[in-house]
Amino acid sequence: MEITILSPGIYTYGAMLIGGVLRDAGHRVTLTRTPDVPASSILLISLFSTQHLLDPAIRNLIRAHRERGGRVYVGGPVSAAPEMVLGELAPDAVVVGEGEETVVRLVEEGVSPDLPGIAFIDGGRTVVTPPAPPAPIERPLPLIPDDIGSQSIRGASAYIETHRGCIGGCTFCQVPRFFGRRVRSRSIESIVEEVKAFAAHGAKRLSISGGTGSLYGSSNGEMNPDAFIALLRGMAEVMGPKNISAPDIRVDCITDEILDAIKRYTIGWIFFGIESGSDRVLRMMGKGVTVSQVVEAVERCRGYGLHVAGSFIVGYPGETERDYQATKDLIATLLLDDVFVSAAEPIPGTPLADLVVRTPRDKNPAFMPHVGEYRALGLTESEARCFDLMMHADLFRPQIRLITDEVYNAYLAEVRNQGGDIRAATELILRYAGV
């Protein structure tokens, strides 16, 4: 069959993986980042953001393709809320969860209540079939586009999946809900073969994904540093160490051996999801770590000459002014090489989304008007904290970044955009929760 896969904006690994599965099943597959009506009769859409459900271009594409008699199936992380996908986009079906095996049967057999791992509308009601079993961790080579080298996701042409699952239970994260908390790792041989394929298609840098990179090879919650080191070494032998990154790692998932390998075989950066400087908020977020562990982890990384970046979340429901000040104090202490700040965004299917549903609108920082220092800017409380923390972090880098008018306006535009997206996502979640 002729099949088109749309991955809006960027070629996600999931879309490339499904493309490879369908290609090896004998189908002719085209992968695109642009939402144009395809000539093929089957359109698969891989969606990774709640905002995609509200995108007029995607809505119009699905409607136009179905009006032409084509079939449309939607998958990806948004499938955590299949009733929402069906209600907003009206595809023929949603592939729920890991779809490598489900999608082949779906395109070949069509929608059926006997097919596990899908959701569809039947007679005006939503039908969700029993879950499909976890997909095999070994898989065909992805369908890699020839222009993959033009793509940059935090500096990488692509994030490749080395394992699935995460031992963490962060309330805002979808990974353990989508893939589970048991880590399933691919063989190093298959990963290196894939890295060679990406390099042959022009990839300039590759990053490791899978939740927490250093959990690769772990079993029963026990880390396997030797496996992770061998992974980095094998990837670096193909791409070169300056073209490999293993950025996203938990502060409680490092060892001296792991830090030394990151120094040797990667670009030498670690990105910690620090989130907050308040132990109380970290407990609310289900991080499973403390502020003291954060400080210790950053100090250990510095001992190996690594660059350390930190991600922070503000405006989490229940965060107080005292909690927020603790985050500012921590940033001043850590002197991170880079800082990323975002407001808390509820992702369907996560405990944070459930908390947002239970939180009155006048107690939700995403909707509460800010009445403090930035009142004249018309920001919400979460937007104001996000804006303030971005500027605060620039004062506590190894090399101070000056807040020029251009930087100030860029930060202001970013937080307003974040705030608008978060409110739209929240309204969507509240509507489907009947609130």
Coordinates of N, CA and C in Angstrom, one line a residue, residues 158-242:
A158 N 18.7 14.1 15.5 CA 17.7 13.2 15.9 C 18.0 12.6 17.3
Y159 N 17.0 12.3 18.1 CA 17.1 11.5 19.3 C 16.8 10.1 19.0
I160 N 17.7 9.2 19.3 CA 17.4 7.8 19.0 C 17.1 7.1 20.3
E161 N 16.2 6.1 20.2 CA 15.7 5.3 21.3 C 16.6 4.1 21.6
T162 N 17.3 4.2 22.8 CA 18.1 3.1 23.2 C 17.4 2.1 24.1
H163 N 16.4 2.6 24.8 CA 15.7 1.7 25.7 C 14.3 2.4 26.0
R164 N 13.4 1.6 26.6 CA 12.1 2.1 26.9 C 11.9 1.9 28.4
G165 N 11.1 2.8 29.0 CA 10.8 2.8 30.4 C 11.7 3.6 31.3
C166 N 11.2 4.0 32.5 CA 11.9 4.8 33.4 C 11.5 4.5 34.8
I167 N 12.5 4.4 35.7 CA 12.2 4.0 37.1 C 11.6 5.2 37.9
G168 N 11.6 6.4 37.3 CA 11.1 7.5 38.0 C 9.6 7.6 37.9
G169 N 9.0 8.4 38.7 CA 7.6 8.6 38.8 C 7.1 10.0 38.7
C170 N 7.9 10.9 38.0 CA 7.6 12.3 38.0 C 6.2 12.5 37.5
T171 N 5.4 13.3 38.2 CA 4.0 13.5 38.0 C 3.7 14.2 36.7
F172 N 4.6 14.9 36.1 CA 4.4 15.7 34.9 C 4.9 15.0 33.7
C173 N 5.5 13.8 33.8 CA 6.1 13.1 32.7 C 5.3 11.9 32.2
Q174 N 5.3 11.8 30.9 CA 4.5 10.7 30.3 C 5.2 9.4 30.1
V175 N 6.6 9.5 30.2 CA 7.4 8.3 29.8 C 7.0 7.1 30.6
P176 N 7.0 7.1 32.0 CA 6.6 5.9 32.7 C 5.2 5.4 32.5
R177 N 4.3 6.4 32.1 CA 2.9 6.0 31.9 C 2.8 5.4 30.5
F178 N 3.6 5.8 29.6 CA 3.5 5.3 28.2 C 4.3 4.0 28.0
F179 N 5.5 3.9 28.6 CA 6.3 2.8 28.4 C 6.5 1.9 29.6
G180 N 6.0 2.4 30.8 CA 6.2 1.6 32.0 C 7.4 2.0 32.8
R181 N 7.6 1.4 34.0 CA 8.7 1.7 34.8 C 9.8 0.6 34.8
R182 N 9.5 -0.4 34.0 CA 10.5 -1.5 33.8 C 11.4 -1.1 32.6
V183 N 12.7 -1.1 32.7 CA 13.5 -0.6 31.6 C 13.8 -1.8 30.7
R184 N 13.5 -1.6 29.4 CA 13.8 -2.6 28.3 C 14.8 -2.0 27.4
S185 N 16.0 -2.6 27.3 CA 17.1 -2.1 26.5 C 17.3 -2.8 25.2
R186 N 17.6 -2.1 24.2 CA 18.0 -2.7 22.9 C 19.4 -3.2 23.0
S187 N 19.8 -4.1 22.0 CA 21.2 -4.6 22.0 C 22.1 -3.4 21.4
I188 N 23.3 -3.4 21.9 CA 24.3 -2.4 21.4 C 24.5 -2.6 19.9
E189 N 24.5 -3.8 19.4 CA 24.7 -4.1 18.0 C 23.7 -3.4 17.1
S190 N 22.4 -3.5 17.6 CA 21.3 -2.9 16.7 C 21.4 -1.4 16.8
I191 N 21.8 -0.9 17.9 CA 21.8 0.6 18.1 C 23.0 1.1 17.2
V192 N 24.1 0.5 17.2 CA 25.3 0.9 16.4 C 24.9 0.8 14.9
E193 N 24.2 -0.2 14.5 CA 23.8 -0.4 13.1 C 22.9 0.8 12.8
E194 N 22.0 1.2 13.7 CA 21.1 2.3 13.4 C 21.9 3.6 13.3
V195 N 22.9 3.8 14.2 CA 23.7 5.0 14.2 C 24.4 5.1 12.8
K196 N 24.9 4.0 12.3 CA 25.6 4.0 11.0 C 24.6 4.5 9.9
A197 N 23.3 4.0 10.0 CA 22.3 4.3 9.0 C 22.0 5.8 9.1
F198 N 21.9 6.4 10.3 CA 21.7 7.8 10.4 C 22.8 8.6 9.8
A199 N 24.0 8.2 10.1 CA 25.2 8.9 9.6 C 25.2 8.8 8.1
A200 N 24.9 7.7 7.5 CA 24.8 7.6 6.0 C 23.8 8.5 5.4
H201 N 22.8 8.8 6.2 CA 21.7 9.8 5.6 C 22.0 11.2 6.0
G202 N 23.2 11.5 6.5 CA 23.6 12.9 6.8 C 23.4 13.4 8.1
A203 N 23.0 12.6 9.1 CA 22.8 13.1 10.5 C 24.2 13.7 11.0
K204 N 24.1 14.8 11.6 CA 25.3 15.5 12.1 C 25.6 15.2 13.6
R205 N 24.6 15.1 14.4 CA 24.7 14.7 15.8 C 23.5 13.9 16.2
L206 N 23.8 12.9 17.1 CA 22.7 12.1 17.6 C 22.7 12.2 19.1
S207 N 21.5 12.2 19.7 CA 21.3 12.2 21.1 C 20.6 10.9 21.5
I208 N 20.8 10.6 22.8 CA 20.1 9.4 23.3 C 18.8 9.8 24.0
S209 N 17.7 9.1 23.7 CA 16.5 9.4 24.4 C 16.1 8.1 25.2
G210 N 14.9 8.1 25.7 CA 14.5 7.0 26.5 C 14.2 7.3 27.9
G211 N 14.0 8.6 28.2 CA 13.7 9.0 29.6 C 15.0 9.4 30.3
T212 N 15.7 8.5 30.9 CA 17.0 8.8 31.5 C 18.1 7.9 30.9
G213 N 19.0 8.5 30.2 CA 19.9 7.8 29.3 C 20.8 6.8 30.0
S214 N 21.2 7.1 31.3 CA 22.1 6.2 32.0 C 21.4 5.0 32.5
L215 N 20.1 4.9 32.3 CA 19.4 3.6 32.7 C 19.5 2.5 31.7
Y216 N 20.2 2.9 30.6 CA 20.4 1.8 29.5 C 21.1 0.6 30.1
G217 N 20.5 -0.6 29.9 CA 21.1 -1.8 30.3 C 20.7 -2.2 31.8
S218 N 20.0 -1.3 32.5 CA 19.7 -1.6 33.9 C 18.6 -2.7 34.0
S219 N 18.6 -3.3 35.1 CA 17.6 -4.4 35.4 C 17.2 -4.4 36.8
N220 N 15.9 -4.5 37.0 CA 15.3 -4.5 38.4 C 15.7 -3.3 39.2
G221 N 15.8 -2.2 38.5 CA 16.1 -1.0 39.2 C 17.6 -0.8 39.5
E222 N 18.4 -1.7 39.1 CA 19.9 -1.6 39.3 C 20.6 -1.1 38.1
M223 N 21.3 -0.1 38.2 CA 22.0 0.5 37.0 C 23.1 -0.5 36.5
N224 N 23.5 -0.3 35.3 CA 24.5 -1.1 34.7 C 25.5 -0.2 33.9
P225 N 26.4 0.5 34.7 CA 27.3 1.4 34.1 C 28.1 0.9 32.9
D226 N 28.5 -0.4 33.0 CA 29.3 -1.0 31.9 C 28.6 -1.0 30.6
A227 N 27.3 -1.3 30.7 CA 26.4 -1.3 29.4 C 26.3 0.1 28.9
F228 N 26.1 1.1 29.7 CA 26.0 2.5 29.3 C 27.3 3.0 28.7
I229 N 28.4 2.6 29.3 CA 29.7 3.1 28.8 C 29.9 2.4 27.4
A230 N 29.6 1.2 27.3 CA 29.8 0.5 26.0 C 29.0 1.1 24.9
L231 N 27.8 1.5 25.3 CA 26.8 2.1 24.4 C 27.5 3.4 23.8
L232 N 27.9 4.3 24.8 CA 28.5 5.6 24.3 C 29.7 5.4 23.5
R233 N 30.6 4.4 23.9 CA 31.8 4.1 23.1 C 31.4 3.7 21.7
G234 N 30.5 2.8 21.6 CA 30.1 2.3 20.3 C 29.5 3.4 19.4
M235 N 28.7 4.3 19.9 CA 28.1 5.4 19.1 C 29.2 6.3 18.7
A236 N 30.1 6.6 19.7 CA 31.2 7.6 19.4 C 32.2 7.1 18.3
E237 N 32.3 5.8 18.2 CA 33.2 5.2 17.2 C 32.7 5.4 15.8
V238 N 31.4 5.6 15.7 CA 30.7 5.9 14.4 C 30.7 7.4 14.1
M239 N 30.2 8.2 15.1 CA 29.9 9.6 14.8 C 31.0 10.5 15.3
G240 N 31.9 10.0 16.2 CA 32.9 10.9 16.8 C 32.3 11.4 18.1
P241 N 33.1 11.6 19.2 CA 32.5 12.0 20.5 C 31.9 13.4 20.5
K242 N 32.3 14.2 19.6 CA 31.7 15.6 19.5 C 30.4 15.6 18.8

